[in-house]
């Protein structure tokens, strides 16, 4: 990008703010974590009910 000049004054380039981080976590992080949780649940049900095998960390305790 580069620096912009407005009426002879050099302005600093735009930079992310705390709100940008908040929106990134809300609209990208939260849906991604939810999708991964659903995938984990589906794999757990597949392994335990259909295949009759342990899944993930539960194998250590069984």
Short mmCIF file of C-alpha atoms in Angstrom, two decimals:
data_model
loop_
_atom_site.label_atom_id
_atom_site.label_comp_id
_atom_site.label_asym_id
_atom_site.label_seq_id
_atom_site.Cartn_x
_atom_site.Cartn_y
_atom_site.Cartn_z
CA UNK A 1 0.00 0.00 0.00
CA UNK A 2 2.14 2.99 0.75
CA UNK A 3 1.57 6.21 2.55
CA UNK A 4 -1.22 8.50 1.51
CA UNK A 5 -0.86 12.22 1.34
CA UNK A 6 -3.81 14.45 2.22
CA UNK A 7 -3.26 18.20 1.82
CA UNK A 8 0.48 17.74 2.18
CA UNK A 9 0.27 15.62 5.34
CA UNK A 10 1.58 12.07 5.15
CA UNK A 11 -0.83 9.64 6.80
CA UNK A 12 0.29 6.29 8.22
CA UNK A 13 -0.99 3.19 6.42
CA UNK A 14 -4.08 1.50 7.86
CA UNK A 15 -3.43 -1.20 10.41
CA UNK A 16 -5.59 -3.84 12.10
CA UNK A 17 -7.31 -2.89 15.34
CA UNK A 18 -8.70 -4.90 18.24
CA UNK A 19 -12.07 -4.92 16.50
CA UNK A 20 -10.46 -6.55 13.47
CA UNK A 21 -9.18 -9.35 15.70
CA UNK A 22 -12.61 -9.68 17.33
CA UNK A 23 -14.35 -9.99 13.97
CA UNK A 24 -11.74 -12.43 12.69
CA UNK A 25 -12.27 -14.70 15.68
CA UNK A 26 -16.05 -14.34 15.54
CA UNK A 27 -16.58 -14.90 11.82
CA UNK A 28 -13.67 -17.20 10.99
CA UNK A 29 -12.48 -18.86 14.19
CA UNK A 30 -15.82 -19.73 15.76
CA UNK A 31 -17.35 -21.35 12.64
CA UNK A 32 -14.12 -23.27 12.04
CA UNK A 33 -14.08 -24.63 15.60
CA UNK A 34 -17.77 -25.55 15.30
CA UNK A 35 -17.18 -27.37 12.02
CA UNK A 36 -14.24 -29.28 13.47
CA UNK A 37 -16.29 -30.22 16.54
CA UNK A 38 -19.05 -31.63 14.31
CA UNK A 39 -16.46 -33.56 12.28
CA UNK A 40 -14.98 -34.98 15.48
CA UNK A 41 -18.43 -36.02 16.71
CA UNK A 42 -19.20 -37.71 13.38
CA UNK A 43 -15.91 -39.62 13.45
CA UNK A 44 -16.51 -40.64 17.06
CA UNK A 45 -19.96 -42.00 16.25
CA UNK A 46 -18.64 -43.75 13.13
CA UNK A 47 -15.84 -45.50 14.98
CA UNK A 48 -17.76 -46.45 18.12
CA UNK A 49 -21.15 -47.45 16.66
CA UNK A 50 -20.43 -48.72 13.16
CA UNK A 51 -16.89 -50.05 13.44
CA UNK A 52 -16.93 -51.05 17.11
CA UNK A 53 -13.50 -49.58 17.77
CA UNK A 54 -12.16 -46.99 20.16
CA UNK A 55 -11.55 -43.45 18.96
CA UNK A 56 -8.88 -40.93 19.88
CA UNK A 57 -7.79 -40.51 23.48
CA UNK A 58 -10.45 -42.94 24.67
CA UNK A 59 -8.24 -45.79 23.39
CA UNK A 60 -5.81 -45.09 26.22
CA UNK A 61 -8.39 -45.76 28.94
CA UNK A 62 -10.17 -48.79 27.47
#
